[in-house]
Amino acid sequence: MSPLTGSHNRARTGARPTARPTARTRTGDADAMAVTGFVLGLVGLLVMNLILGPTAVVLGALALRRRTTRPGRARLGIALGLADLAVLGCLVTADGTWSWGLA
């Protein structure tokens, strides 16, 4: 219970020191966004183009803005998301549907 550290006051009031987000966690979040955007863009080529394509574009752009350590993966996520939208456009113009069809 040193007067310099104030541990006695902290214990009495119940206040806890709050943890600030560090650059490491922010970069980790950006890396996760880059990978998630890539995966969603890849899956979006096959199913749910309308939802997964724009989501991949947004996640890839956010990852680049937050300075990810995987910028190539983020750019691929953006490119695949745009490809999802291009595939969707081709499907709509070809047979007027919003999804893949078996018939």
XYZ file of N, CA and C in Angstrom:
309
model
N 0.821 -1.164 0.000
C 0.000 0.000 0.000
C 0.878 1.245 0.000
N 1.608 1.367 -1.017
C 2.525 2.484 -1.157
C 1.766 3.732 -1.588
N 2.119 4.861 -1.022
C 1.447 6.092 -1.450
C 1.843 6.490 -2.867
N 2.958 5.963 -3.362
C 3.388 6.316 -4.709
C 2.595 5.570 -5.770
N 2.257 4.331 -5.515
C 1.544 3.557 -6.523
C 0.039 3.734 -6.437
N -0.468 4.085 -5.267
C -1.901 4.275 -5.124
C -2.678 2.980 -5.150
N -2.026 1.865 -4.845
C -2.713 0.583 -4.891
C -3.791 0.493 -3.820
N -3.587 1.179 -2.708
C -4.589 1.164 -1.648
C -5.876 1.842 -2.136
N -5.749 2.961 -2.813
C -6.923 3.666 -3.322
C -7.633 2.859 -4.391
N -6.874 2.210 -5.243
C -7.467 1.415 -6.310
C -8.242 0.238 -5.724
N -7.707 -0.394 -4.699
C -8.381 -1.531 -4.079
C -9.646 -1.077 -3.359
N -9.619 0.092 -2.787
C -10.761 0.572 -2.029
C -11.906 0.997 -2.965
N -11.586 1.645 -4.063
C -12.636 2.129 -4.964
C -13.098 1.071 -5.951
N -12.309 0.042 -6.147
C -12.685 -1.003 -7.084
C -12.374 -0.652 -8.527
N -11.716 0.459 -8.748
C -11.384 0.859 -10.117
C -10.233 0.024 -10.635
N -10.346 -0.355 -11.866
C -9.282 -1.135 -12.496
C -8.661 -0.297 -13.609
N -7.387 -0.476 -13.816
C -6.786 0.241 -14.940
C -7.309 -0.333 -16.252
N -7.650 0.539 -17.166
C -8.170 0.075 -18.446
C -7.024 -0.164 -19.406
N -7.168 -1.195 -20.207
C -6.134 -1.530 -21.185
C -6.441 -0.803 -22.490
N -5.464 -0.119 -22.989
C -5.609 0.561 -24.270
C -5.295 -0.415 -25.389
N -5.981 -0.259 -26.530
C -5.616 -1.106 -27.661
C -4.225 -0.738 -28.165
N -3.379 -1.699 -28.250
C -2.016 -1.445 -28.695
C -1.929 -1.559 -30.203
N -0.811 -1.145 -30.737
C -0.598 -1.249 -32.184
C -0.597 -2.710 -32.610
N -0.171 -3.572 -31.711
C -0.118 -4.997 -32.042
C -1.521 -5.578 -32.235
N -2.458 -5.227 -31.350
C -3.819 -5.742 -31.505
C -4.502 -5.107 -32.706
N -4.198 -3.850 -32.964
C -4.798 -3.185 -34.126
C -4.303 -3.835 -35.416
N -3.016 -4.158 -35.475
C -2.468 -4.835 -36.651
C -3.042 -6.241 -36.763
N -3.208 -6.910 -35.640
C -3.813 -8.241 -35.654
C -5.234 -8.204 -36.173
N -5.993 -7.167 -35.785
C -7.351 -7.013 -36.300
C -7.335 -6.762 -37.800
N -6.399 -5.947 -38.253
C -6.299 -5.654 -39.683
C -5.915 -6.907 -40.467
N -5.017 -7.718 -39.902
C -4.646 -8.975 -40.564
C -5.849 -9.907 -40.664
N -6.630 -9.970 -39.598
C -7.822 -10.821 -39.609
C -8.828 -10.322 -40.647
N -8.949 -9.003 -40.767
C -9.855 -8.450 -41.785
C -9.381 -8.795 -43.189
N -8.069 -8.738 -43.413
C -7.531 -9.058 -44.736
C -7.806 -10.507 -45.101
N -7.570 -11.407 -44.177
C -7.797 -12.834 -44.440
C -9.286 -13.117 -44.608
N -10.119 -12.510 -43.768
C -11.558 -12.723 -43.866
C -12.105 -12.190 -45.192
N -11.627 -11.027 -45.617
C -12.050 -10.484 -46.904
C -11.666 -11.390 -48.052
N -10.457 -11.949 -47.984
C -9.999 -12.878 -49.016
C -10.888 -14.122 -49.074
N -11.153 -14.703 -47.918
C -11.955 -15.935 -47.870
C -13.386 -15.662 -48.327
N -13.973 -14.560 -47.872
C -15.337 -14.244 -48.284
C -15.414 -13.969 -49.785
N -14.396 -13.319 -50.332
C -14.376 -13.085 -51.772
C -14.271 -14.375 -52.554
N -13.478 -15.300 -52.037
C -13.325 -16.592 -52.706
C -14.615 -17.403 -52.660
N -15.222 -17.468 -51.497
C -16.480 -18.217 -51.352
C -17.594 -17.525 -52.131
N -17.541 -16.200 -52.196
C -18.576 -15.451 -52.894
C -18.623 -15.708 -54.384
N -17.548 -16.239 -54.942
C -17.587 -16.594 -56.361
C -18.570 -17.731 -56.625
N -18.843 -18.525 -55.603
C -19.720 -19.689 -55.768
C -21.120 -19.467 -55.210
N -21.235 -18.820 -54.058
C -22.537 -18.638 -53.421
C -22.665 -17.221 -52.869
N -23.870 -16.734 -52.835
C -24.218 -15.457 -52.198
C -23.338 -14.289 -52.651
N -23.210 -14.110 -53.956
C -22.381 -13.046 -54.520
C -22.806 -11.674 -54.021
N -24.101 -11.467 -53.915
C -24.639 -10.157 -53.576
C -24.226 -9.702 -52.180
N -24.071 -10.627 -51.258
C -23.716 -10.285 -49.882
C -22.210 -10.373 -49.660
N -21.595 -11.461 -50.097
C -20.187 -11.693 -49.802
C -19.248 -10.802 -50.606
N -19.627 -10.434 -51.820
C -18.771 -9.579 -52.648
C -18.516 -8.213 -52.032
N -19.573 -7.446 -51.736
C -19.341 -6.147 -51.112
C -18.688 -6.240 -49.733
N -19.005 -7.303 -48.983
C -18.382 -7.485 -47.672
C -16.872 -7.690 -47.816
N -16.462 -8.455 -48.803
C -15.036 -8.685 -49.049
C -14.338 -7.386 -49.446
N -15.000 -6.580 -50.251
C -14.414 -5.299 -50.672
C -14.221 -4.385 -49.464
N -15.228 -4.290 -48.617
C -15.155 -3.411 -47.445
C -14.082 -3.890 -46.476
N -14.035 -5.186 -46.198
C -13.036 -5.710 -45.267
C -11.622 -5.529 -45.810
N -11.426 -5.748 -47.100
C -10.104 -5.543 -47.691
C -9.668 -4.092 -47.621
N -10.597 -3.181 -47.888
C -10.271 -1.755 -47.825
C -9.970 -1.315 -46.399
N -10.737 -1.804 -45.439
C -10.463 -1.476 -44.035
C -9.117 -2.017 -43.585
N -8.785 -3.218 -44.033
C -7.490 -3.802 -43.661
C -6.342 -2.965 -44.223
N -6.478 -2.500 -45.460
C -5.430 -1.651 -46.036
C -5.340 -0.320 -45.303
N -6.482 0.224 -44.939
C -6.495 1.507 -44.226
C -5.850 1.389 -42.844
N -6.018 0.234 -42.212
C -5.429 0.015 -40.880
C -4.005 -0.530 -40.947
N -3.416 -0.495 -42.107
C -2.017 -0.886 -42.313
C -1.738 -2.332 -41.912
N -2.407 -3.246 -42.580
C -2.206 -4.664 -42.331
C -0.802 -5.086 -42.756
N -0.327 -6.150 -42.153
C 0.956 -6.713 -42.575
C 0.770 -7.656 -43.757
N -0.479 -7.832 -44.204
C -0.811 -8.679 -45.345
C -1.542 -7.867 -46.416
N -0.880 -6.883 -47.007
C -1.578 -6.044 -47.990
C -1.952 -6.802 -49.258
N -1.171 -7.801 -49.630
C -1.505 -8.596 -50.810
C -2.797 -9.359 -50.625
N -2.985 -9.906 -49.450
C -4.212 -10.649 -49.161
C -5.410 -9.700 -49.141
N -5.215 -8.491 -48.622
C -6.307 -7.505 -48.609
C -6.671 -7.088 -50.031
N -5.664 -6.882 -50.873
C -5.937 -6.516 -52.274
C -6.637 -7.653 -53.012
N -6.244 -8.887 -52.729
C -6.933 -10.033 -53.322
C -8.390 -10.102 -52.867
N -8.642 -9.770 -51.598
C -10.012 -9.735 -51.103
C -10.846 -8.711 -51.849
N -10.254 -7.536 -52.100
C -10.962 -6.500 -52.855
C -11.217 -6.980 -54.283
N -10.190 -7.551 -54.916
C -10.331 -8.017 -56.299
C -11.362 -9.136 -56.406
N -11.331 -10.074 -55.473
C -12.305 -11.165 -55.515
C -13.715 -10.666 -55.225
N -13.843 -9.680 -54.349
C -15.154 -9.093 -54.086
C -15.712 -8.415 -55.323
N -14.852 -7.709 -56.048
C -15.300 -7.091 -57.297
C -15.621 -8.149 -58.352
N -14.855 -9.234 -58.360
C -15.154 -10.340 -59.276
C -16.497 -10.982 -58.932
N -16.825 -11.061 -57.645
C -18.140 -11.569 -57.235
C -19.248 -10.728 -57.845
N -19.074 -9.417 -57.793
C -20.092 -8.531 -58.345
C -20.155 -8.646 -59.869
N -19.005 -8.876 -60.510
C -18.997 -9.068 -61.964
C -19.723 -10.364 -62.343
N -19.484 -11.424 -61.578
C -20.188 -12.691 -61.824
C -21.682 -12.499 -61.626
N -22.050 -11.769 -60.597
C -23.462 -11.491 -60.360
C -24.069 -10.718 -61.528
N -23.333 -9.739 -62.037
C -23.811 -8.990 -63.199
C -23.990 -9.876 -64.416
N -23.057 -10.794 -64.623
C -23.184 -11.736 -65.752
C -24.387 -12.648 -65.582
N -24.625 -13.116 -64.359
C -25.781 -13.980 -64.110
C -27.090 -13.244 -64.355
N -27.151 -12.012 -63.915
C -28.387 -11.250 -64.073
C -28.659 -10.963 -65.544
N -27.626 -10.607 -66.292
C -27.848 -10.308 -67.707
C -28.076 -11.564 -68.542
N -27.481 -12.679 -68.143
C -27.615 -13.915 -68.929
C -29.010 -14.520 -68.826
N -29.501 -14.689 -67.589
C -30.804 -15.350 -67.464
C -31.736 -14.687 -66.458
N -31.419 -13.492 -66.035
C -32.306 -12.742 -65.164
C -32.420 -13.268 -63.752
N -31.459 -14.034 -63.288
C -31.509 -14.574 -61.933
C -30.464 -13.884 -61.064
N -30.666 -13.962 -59.755
C -29.730 -13.357 -58.805
C -28.811 -14.391 -58.173
N -28.887 -15.634 -58.618
C -28.040 -16.683 -58.052
C -27.801 -17.761 -59.092
N -26.902 -18.694 -58.745
C -26.653 -19.829 -59.619
C -27.902 -20.677 -59.714
N -28.154 -21.249 -60.859
C -29.318 -22.106 -61.028
C -28.930 -23.436 -61.640
N -29.615 -24.489 -61.271
C -29.340 -25.805 -61.820
C -30.184 -26.106 -63.051
N -31.270 -25.422 -63.209
C -32.179 -25.726 -64.321
C -31.848 -24.932 -65.558
